[in-house]
Structures are given as C-alpha cells and as structure tokens.
Coordinates of C-alpha atoms in Angstrom, one line a residue:
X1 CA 82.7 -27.5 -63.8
X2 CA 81.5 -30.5 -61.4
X3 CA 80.5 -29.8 -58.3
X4 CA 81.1 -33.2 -55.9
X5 CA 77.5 -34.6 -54.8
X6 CA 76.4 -37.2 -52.7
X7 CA 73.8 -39.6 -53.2
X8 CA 72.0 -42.7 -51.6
X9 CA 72.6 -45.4 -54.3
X10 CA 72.4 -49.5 -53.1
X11 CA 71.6 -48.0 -49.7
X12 CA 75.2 -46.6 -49.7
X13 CA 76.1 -42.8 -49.7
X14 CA 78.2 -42.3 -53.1
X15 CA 80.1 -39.0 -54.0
X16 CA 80.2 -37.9 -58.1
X17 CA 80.5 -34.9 -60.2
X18 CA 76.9 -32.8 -60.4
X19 CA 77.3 -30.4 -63.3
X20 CA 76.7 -27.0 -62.4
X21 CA 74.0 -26.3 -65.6
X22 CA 71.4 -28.8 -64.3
X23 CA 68.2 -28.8 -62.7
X24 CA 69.1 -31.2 -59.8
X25 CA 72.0 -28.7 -58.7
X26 CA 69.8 -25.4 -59.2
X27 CA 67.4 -27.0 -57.2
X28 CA 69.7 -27.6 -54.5
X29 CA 71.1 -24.5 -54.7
X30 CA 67.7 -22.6 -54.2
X31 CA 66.9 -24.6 -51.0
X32 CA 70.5 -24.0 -49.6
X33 CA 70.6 -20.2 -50.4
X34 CA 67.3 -19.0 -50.2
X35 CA 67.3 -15.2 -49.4
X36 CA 65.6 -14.9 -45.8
X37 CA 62.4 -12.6 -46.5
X38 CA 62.4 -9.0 -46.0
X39 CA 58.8 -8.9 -45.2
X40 CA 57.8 -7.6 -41.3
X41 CA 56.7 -10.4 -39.4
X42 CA 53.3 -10.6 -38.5
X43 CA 53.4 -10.1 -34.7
X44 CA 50.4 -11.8 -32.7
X45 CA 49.2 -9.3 -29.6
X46 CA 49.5 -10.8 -26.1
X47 CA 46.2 -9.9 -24.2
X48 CA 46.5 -9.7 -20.6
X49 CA 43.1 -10.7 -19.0
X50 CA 45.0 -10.5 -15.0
X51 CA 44.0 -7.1 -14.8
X52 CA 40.2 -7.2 -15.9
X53 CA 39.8 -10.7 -13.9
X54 CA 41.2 -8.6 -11.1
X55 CA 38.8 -6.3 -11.4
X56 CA 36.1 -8.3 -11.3
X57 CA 37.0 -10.5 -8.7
X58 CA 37.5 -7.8 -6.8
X59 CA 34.1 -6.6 -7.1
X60 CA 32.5 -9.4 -5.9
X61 CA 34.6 -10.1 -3.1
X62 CA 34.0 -5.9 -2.4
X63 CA 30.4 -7.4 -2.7
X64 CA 30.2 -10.3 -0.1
X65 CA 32.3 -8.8 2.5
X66 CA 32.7 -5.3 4.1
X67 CA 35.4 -3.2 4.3
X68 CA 35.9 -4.1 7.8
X69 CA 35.4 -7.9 7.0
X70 CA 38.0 -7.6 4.4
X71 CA 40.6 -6.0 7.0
X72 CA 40.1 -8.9 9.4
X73 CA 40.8 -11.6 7.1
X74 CA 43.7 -9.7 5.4
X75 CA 45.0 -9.8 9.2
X76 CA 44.8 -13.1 9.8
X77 CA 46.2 -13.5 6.6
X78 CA 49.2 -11.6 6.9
X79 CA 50.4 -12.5 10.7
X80 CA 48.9 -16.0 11.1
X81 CA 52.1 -18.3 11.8
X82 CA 51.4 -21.9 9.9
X83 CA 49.9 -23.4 13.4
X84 CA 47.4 -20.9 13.8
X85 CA 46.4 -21.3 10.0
X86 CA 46.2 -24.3 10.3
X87 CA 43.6 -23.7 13.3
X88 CA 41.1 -23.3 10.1
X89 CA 40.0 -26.7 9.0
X90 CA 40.0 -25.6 5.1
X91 CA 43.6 -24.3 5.9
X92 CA 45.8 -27.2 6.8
X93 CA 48.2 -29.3 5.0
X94 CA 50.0 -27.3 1.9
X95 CA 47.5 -24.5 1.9
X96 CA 48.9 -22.8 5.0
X97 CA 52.2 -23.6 4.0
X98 CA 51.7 -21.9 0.4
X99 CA 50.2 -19.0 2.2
X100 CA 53.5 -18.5 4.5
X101 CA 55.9 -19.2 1.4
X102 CA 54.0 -16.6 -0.7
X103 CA 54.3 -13.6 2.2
X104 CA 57.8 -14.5 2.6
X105 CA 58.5 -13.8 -1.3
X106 CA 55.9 -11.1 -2.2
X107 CA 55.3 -9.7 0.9
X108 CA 52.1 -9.2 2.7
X109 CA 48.5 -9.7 0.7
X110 CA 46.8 -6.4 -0.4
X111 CA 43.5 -7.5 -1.2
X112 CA 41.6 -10.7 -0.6
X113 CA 41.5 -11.2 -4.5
X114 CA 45.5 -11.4 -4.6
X115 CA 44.7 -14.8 -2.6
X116 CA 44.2 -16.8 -5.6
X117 CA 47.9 -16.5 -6.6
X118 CA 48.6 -19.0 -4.1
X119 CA 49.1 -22.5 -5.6
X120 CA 45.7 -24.6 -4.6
X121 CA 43.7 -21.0 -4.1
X122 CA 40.9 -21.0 -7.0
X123 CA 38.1 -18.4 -6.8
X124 CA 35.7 -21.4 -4.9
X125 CA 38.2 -22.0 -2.0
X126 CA 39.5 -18.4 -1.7
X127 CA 35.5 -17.2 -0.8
X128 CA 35.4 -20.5 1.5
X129 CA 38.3 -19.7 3.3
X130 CA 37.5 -16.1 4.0
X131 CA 34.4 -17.3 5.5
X132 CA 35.9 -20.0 7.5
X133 CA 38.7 -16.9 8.6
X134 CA 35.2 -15.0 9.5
X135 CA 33.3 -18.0 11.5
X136 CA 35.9 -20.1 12.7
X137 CA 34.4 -23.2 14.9
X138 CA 34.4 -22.5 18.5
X139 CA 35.4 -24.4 21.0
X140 CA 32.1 -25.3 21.7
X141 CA 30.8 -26.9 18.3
X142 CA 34.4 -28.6 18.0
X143 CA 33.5 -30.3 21.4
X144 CA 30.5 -31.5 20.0
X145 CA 31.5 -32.7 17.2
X146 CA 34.4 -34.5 19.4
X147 CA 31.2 -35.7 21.6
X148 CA 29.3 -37.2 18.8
X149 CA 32.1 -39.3 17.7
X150 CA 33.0 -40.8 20.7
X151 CA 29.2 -42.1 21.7
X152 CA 29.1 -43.3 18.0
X153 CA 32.4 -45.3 18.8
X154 CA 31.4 -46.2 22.5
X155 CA 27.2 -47.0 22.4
X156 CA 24.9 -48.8 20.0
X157 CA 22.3 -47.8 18.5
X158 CA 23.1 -43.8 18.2
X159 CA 21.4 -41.6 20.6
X160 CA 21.0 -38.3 20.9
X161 CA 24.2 -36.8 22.7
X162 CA 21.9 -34.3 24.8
X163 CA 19.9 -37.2 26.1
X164 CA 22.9 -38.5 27.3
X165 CA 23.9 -35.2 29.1
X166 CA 20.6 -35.4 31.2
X167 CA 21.0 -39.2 31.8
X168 CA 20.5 -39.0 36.0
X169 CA 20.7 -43.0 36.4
X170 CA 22.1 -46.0 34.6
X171 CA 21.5 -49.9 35.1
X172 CA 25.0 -51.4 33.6
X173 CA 23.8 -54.9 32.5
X174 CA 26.8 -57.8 31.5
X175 CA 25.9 -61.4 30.9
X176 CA 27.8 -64.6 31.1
X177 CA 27.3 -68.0 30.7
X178 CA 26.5 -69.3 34.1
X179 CA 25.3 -65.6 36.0
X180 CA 23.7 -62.1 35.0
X181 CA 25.1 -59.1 37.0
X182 CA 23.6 -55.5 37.2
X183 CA 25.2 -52.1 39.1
X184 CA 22.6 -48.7 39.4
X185 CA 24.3 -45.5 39.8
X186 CA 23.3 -42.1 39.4
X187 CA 25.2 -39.2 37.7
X188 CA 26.5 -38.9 40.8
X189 CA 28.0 -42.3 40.8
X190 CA 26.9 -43.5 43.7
X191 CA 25.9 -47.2 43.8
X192 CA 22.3 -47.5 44.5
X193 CA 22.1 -51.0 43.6
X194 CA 24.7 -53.6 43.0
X195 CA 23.8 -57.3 42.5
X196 CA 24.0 -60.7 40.6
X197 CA 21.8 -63.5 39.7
X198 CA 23.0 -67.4 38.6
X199 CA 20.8 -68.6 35.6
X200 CA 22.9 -72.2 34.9
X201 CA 20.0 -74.1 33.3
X202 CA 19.7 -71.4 30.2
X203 CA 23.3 -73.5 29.3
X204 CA 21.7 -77.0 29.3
X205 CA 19.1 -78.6 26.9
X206 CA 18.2 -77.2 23.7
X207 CA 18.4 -73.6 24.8
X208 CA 14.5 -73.1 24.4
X209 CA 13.1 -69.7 24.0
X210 CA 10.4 -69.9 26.1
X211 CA 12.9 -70.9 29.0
X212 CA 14.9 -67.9 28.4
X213 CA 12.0 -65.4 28.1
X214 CA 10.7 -67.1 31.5
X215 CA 14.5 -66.7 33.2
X216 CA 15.2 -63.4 31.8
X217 CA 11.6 -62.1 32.7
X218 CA 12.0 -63.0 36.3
X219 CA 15.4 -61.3 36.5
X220 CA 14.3 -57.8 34.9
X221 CA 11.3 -57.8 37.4
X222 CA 13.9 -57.6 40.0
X223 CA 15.5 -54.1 38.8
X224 CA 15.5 -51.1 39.1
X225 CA 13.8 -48.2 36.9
X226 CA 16.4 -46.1 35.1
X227 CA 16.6 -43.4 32.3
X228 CA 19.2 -46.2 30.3
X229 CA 19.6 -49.5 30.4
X230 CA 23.6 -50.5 29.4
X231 CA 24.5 -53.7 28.0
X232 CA 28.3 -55.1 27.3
X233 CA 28.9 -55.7 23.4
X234 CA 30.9 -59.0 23.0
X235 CA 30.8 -62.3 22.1
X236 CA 33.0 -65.1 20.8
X237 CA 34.1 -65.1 16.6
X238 CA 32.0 -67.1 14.3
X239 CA 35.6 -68.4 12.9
X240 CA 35.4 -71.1 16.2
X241 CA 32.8 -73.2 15.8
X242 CA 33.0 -74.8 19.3
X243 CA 31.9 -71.6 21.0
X244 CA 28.8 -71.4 18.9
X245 CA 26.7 -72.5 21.9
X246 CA 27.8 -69.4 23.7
X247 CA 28.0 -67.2 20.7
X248 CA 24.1 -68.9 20.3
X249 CA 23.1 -68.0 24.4
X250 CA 24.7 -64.7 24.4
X251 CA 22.8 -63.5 21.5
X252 CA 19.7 -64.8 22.5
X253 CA 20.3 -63.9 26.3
X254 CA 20.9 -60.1 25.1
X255 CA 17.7 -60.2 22.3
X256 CA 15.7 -60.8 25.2
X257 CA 16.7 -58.2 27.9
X258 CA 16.4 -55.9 24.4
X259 CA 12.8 -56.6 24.0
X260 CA 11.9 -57.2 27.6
X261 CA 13.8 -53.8 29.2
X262 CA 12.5 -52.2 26.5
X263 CA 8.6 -53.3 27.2
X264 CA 9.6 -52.8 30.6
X265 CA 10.9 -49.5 31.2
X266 CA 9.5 -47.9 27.9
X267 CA 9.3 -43.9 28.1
X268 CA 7.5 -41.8 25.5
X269 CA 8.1 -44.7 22.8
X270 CA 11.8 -44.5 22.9
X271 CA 14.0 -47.2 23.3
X272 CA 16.2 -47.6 26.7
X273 CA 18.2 -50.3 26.0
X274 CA 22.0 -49.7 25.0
X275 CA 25.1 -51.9 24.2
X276 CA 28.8 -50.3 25.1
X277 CA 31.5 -51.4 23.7
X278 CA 33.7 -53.8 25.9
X279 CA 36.9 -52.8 24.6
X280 CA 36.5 -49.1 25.4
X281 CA 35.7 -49.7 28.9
X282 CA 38.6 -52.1 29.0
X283 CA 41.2 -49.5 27.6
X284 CA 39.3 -46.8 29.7
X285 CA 40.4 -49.2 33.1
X286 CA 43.9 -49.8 31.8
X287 CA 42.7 -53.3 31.2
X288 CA 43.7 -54.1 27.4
X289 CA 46.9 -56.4 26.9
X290 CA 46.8 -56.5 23.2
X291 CA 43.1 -57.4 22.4
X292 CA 42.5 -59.5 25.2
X293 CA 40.8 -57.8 28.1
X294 CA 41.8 -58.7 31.5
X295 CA 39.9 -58.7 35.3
X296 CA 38.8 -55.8 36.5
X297 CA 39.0 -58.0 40.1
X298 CA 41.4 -55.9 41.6
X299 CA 39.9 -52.2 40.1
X300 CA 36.9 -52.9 42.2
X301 CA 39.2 -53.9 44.7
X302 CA 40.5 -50.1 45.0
X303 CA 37.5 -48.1 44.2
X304 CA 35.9 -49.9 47.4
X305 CA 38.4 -49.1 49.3
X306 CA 39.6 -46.1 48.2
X307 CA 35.3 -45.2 48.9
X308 CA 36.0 -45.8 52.7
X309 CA 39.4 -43.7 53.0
X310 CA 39.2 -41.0 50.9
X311 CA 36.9 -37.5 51.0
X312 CA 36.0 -37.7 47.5
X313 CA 36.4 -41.3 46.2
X314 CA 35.6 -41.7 42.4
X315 CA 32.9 -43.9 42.9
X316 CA 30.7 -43.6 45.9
X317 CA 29.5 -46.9 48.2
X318 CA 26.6 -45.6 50.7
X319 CA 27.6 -46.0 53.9
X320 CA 24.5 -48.4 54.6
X321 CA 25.3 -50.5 51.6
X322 CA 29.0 -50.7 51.7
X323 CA 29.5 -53.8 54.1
X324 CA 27.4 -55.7 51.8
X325 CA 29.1 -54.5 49.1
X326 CA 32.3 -55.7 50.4
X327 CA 31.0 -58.7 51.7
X328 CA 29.3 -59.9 48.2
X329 CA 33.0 -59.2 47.0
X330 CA 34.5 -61.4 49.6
X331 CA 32.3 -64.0 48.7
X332 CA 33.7 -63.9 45.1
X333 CA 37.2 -63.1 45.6
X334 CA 38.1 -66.9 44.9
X335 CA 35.7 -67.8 42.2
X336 CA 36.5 -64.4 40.5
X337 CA 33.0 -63.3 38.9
X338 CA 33.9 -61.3 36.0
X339 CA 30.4 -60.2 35.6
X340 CA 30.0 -58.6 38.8
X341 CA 33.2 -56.4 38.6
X342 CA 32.3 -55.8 35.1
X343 CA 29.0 -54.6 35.7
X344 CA 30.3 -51.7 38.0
X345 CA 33.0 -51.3 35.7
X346 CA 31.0 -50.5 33.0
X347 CA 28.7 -48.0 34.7
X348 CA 31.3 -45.7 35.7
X349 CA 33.1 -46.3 31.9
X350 CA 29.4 -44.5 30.7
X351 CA 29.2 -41.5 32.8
X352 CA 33.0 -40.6 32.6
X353 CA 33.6 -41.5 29.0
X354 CA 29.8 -40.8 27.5
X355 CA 28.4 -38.3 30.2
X356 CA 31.3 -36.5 31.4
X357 CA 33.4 -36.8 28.3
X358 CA 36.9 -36.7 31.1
X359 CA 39.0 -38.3 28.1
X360 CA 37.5 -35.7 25.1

C-alpha cells in the first residue's frame, strides 16, 4: 500500500505514493504520532518574597517613626482630597492622583509600608514623603523662599533678603543722556529729598574718563547718606550700532557712581550700590505696553496730588517740601523729564515690591 506524500521538488510541492515499509514514512510517522509522555511534570515553586519584604519594610519604617507619627501620616493619607496632597511639594502631579485612585479601589492604607503599592512609590520616596507629611513647609519658609526669588528677579548683585527688611532709607538713582535725577525716601516713604542735575557735556567729545569721574564726583557729593544706593538697569541692544554712544555713556556713567557711591557711603566693607530692574518697576506702575515702558509723567502726577488730599496717601510729600515739589514738576511738565519721575518711581517700586513684598 502507498500512502500519498508530498514533497518540495523544482521548488514546487509534488504529491506521489510513499510506501508504507520505508524509512522516510516511519519516520514521519513517529514525529506525527508520538505518544505524549506519562512522566509528572516537573513543577518549578513560585516564591513569594511580598510577605518577607513586608516585613521588613515594616520594621524600619516601625523604626524611624513612632506609633503616633505613623497615625498622623496614615491620616493625612487616607482623608487628604488631591488639593491638599498636593499642598506637599513631593506630592503633586500623578503622585497624589495615584494615592486618591488607589483608596478609591483598595480602600484606606493600613500601614505606611502598604504605600509603596502606589505606582511611582519606591521605598526612597515613600520615607521622603512621610517626612515631608510630618514637616510640611510653613507659611513662613514658603514666604521666604517666595522673597528670595523676587529680589533675585528685581536687584543686582544678590543681597541678603534681611538686609533689605531693615533697609530705613533709599537713594533711587536713574541716568539719562542729558540729566541725572535722585529721590530719598525712608521706609516710611516719605520724600526727604527729590532732585535733578543736567550733565550735557559728558555727551560731547571723546567721552573722557577723567571728565566723567570729575562730573559724577561733583554730583554724588551733593547726596544724601543712605543704607542703599538704587540704580535703574537699562540700556540700549548691542544689535544697533548707532546707539553705541549711549550704550558707551550709560555704562560708563553707571561704573562710575558704582565705584564712587561705593567709596562714598562704604559701611563695614559692604557694597551699597544696587541696580533694579526697569521692567519690574514699569509692570509694578502699570506702565509696560508690550516691552516698551512708557512715562510715569502722569503717576507722579497723582501720587502728588493724591499726598495733599488724602489722610493716608501712598507716598508722602512733607508739607514744607511739597510746593517745591510741585513746582520742580511744573517746570518739567512740557519737557517731560523721564528721569525725574523715574527716580521717584523707582524708590517706591523698592520698598513695596523688595521691602514690603505687597505683590508676594
């Protein structure tokens, strides 16, 4: 008897008789029919380590915080909603959200180990979050920290922040090209002194340093002592090369009243010279259109006023000052002097925004 086969012959599949005596079909045979194998299979154990890993995670968590401890943070735990999780800094994003989605399907945590079955909870950030649960920030390091950032955004160099805080007067310094303008206020911010000086010849020649050092000399010996001397931050881009003459007379105008106010006014060896960012006290005024910072003309306009009508008028104007005052503004109203108003400007920009932090 033949049995039909089929075979790859030419690269086609042919069909012929296989007779059933030979080799090729018993060994086909065998491979087809092979007798599945009584023999027990050979079963591998499973070991379960969750238990003993439990265990000892347990310990040491039984080992860095107390009973009570342990109760606390199991609280928060358990009734936190996601924006008060979220309150911890190591807690925000998915990690609160993983926390709320596992109590929902499991139920509430029994143990602080039982953490680290929520996704992104390894051993490390379980023992850092219980910690965080147990000395949350206050209110009064977050402001701080809030502090610090601003008076790195606002002042250069950096400066101790409780320096600042004791700060009882300011001189608020801003330059131009034809004039140099100056406001003194105390903490208070009344305006002890508020004046301006015309230096038109530092624009002409070959912009000597001597002649500069001799101009801005004579102008520092006319002011005031202060704990901090505040100087506007600008100046024109590199990318325009016609205003490098006034990028050129700005930079040396302000390296000047560095040194000098410095040699000046020095106290205990440390420096008293600031620069504030221009922007800042433009958005801080409401002046910003875009980048470009507008007059603070009519601003001035309104705190001098509003220091004659009201009780408590946000910048104070002695009463044996304030005619002059408004008379030196008179004088300028046409010829708009940017530095003047900017000066004052400035001044009260420090104490509310630096000193007082009113926008923290």
């Amino acid at each position: 008897m033949n049995v039909p086969s089929l075979l790859l012959a030419g690269g086609r599949w042919r069909c012929f008789p296989l007779p059933l005596g030979s080799s090729l079909f018993q060994a086909l045979h065998n491979s087809c029919c092979r007798k599945e194998s009584t023999a027990p299979e050979k079963i591998i154990p499973h070991v379960d380590f969750s238990d003993e890993t439990a265990k000892e995670s347990g310990k040491t968590f039984d080992k860095l915080f107390s009973s009570e401890q342990q109760a606390s943070i199991l609280h928060v735990l358990n009734t936190a909603s996601n924006k008060e999780l979220e309150a911890f800094k190591l807690l925000r994003g998915k990690k609160s959200l993983n926390i709320i989605e596992h109590r929902k399907k499991f139920g509430p945590f029994q143990n602080l180990e039982s953490l680290m079955n929520v996704p992104l909870f390894h051993y490390k950030i379980t023992i850092q979050v219980c910690n965080s649960i147990l000395n949350p920030e206050t209110g009064g390091k977050k402001k701080k920290l809030q502090e610090s950032r601003i008076l790195r955004k606002l002042i250069k160099p950096e400066i101790g922040r409780e320096r600042v805080k004791a700060v009882n007067s300011i001189v608020s310094i801003v330059s131009g090209t034809r004039r140099l303008a100056w406001a003194h206020l105390d903490r208070k911010l009344a305006v002890l002194d508020w004046q301006q000086t015309e230096y038109c010849q530092l624009m002409k020649g070959s912009y000597l340093s001597s002649v500069y050092l001799e101009e801005i000399s004579s102008i520092i010996s006319k002011m005031p002592k202060a704990d901090l001397y505040v100087l506007e931050k600008t100046g024109p881009s590199f990318q325009n090369p016609s205003l490098f003459p006034v990028l050129l007379h700005f930079h040396m105008t302000e390296a000047m009243l560095y040194a000098l106010l410095n040699v000046t006014f020095a106290q205990d060896g440390r420096h008293q010279v600031l620069s504030m960012n221009r922007s800042a006290v433009g958005k801080h005024f409401e002046l910003m259109i875009g980048d470009i910072r507008t007059s603070g003309k009519e601003v001035v306009k309104q705190l001098l006023s509003e220091s004659v009508l009201k009780d408590e008028p946000r910048v104070f104007f002695p009463p044996e000052k304030i005619v002059r005052y408004r008379q030196m503004f008179s004088s300028t109203e046409h010829n708009r002097v940017e530095e003047l108003y900017d000066s004052l400007l400035q001044a009260i920009a420090f104490y509310e925004l630096a000193v007082f932090n009113t926008e923290s």
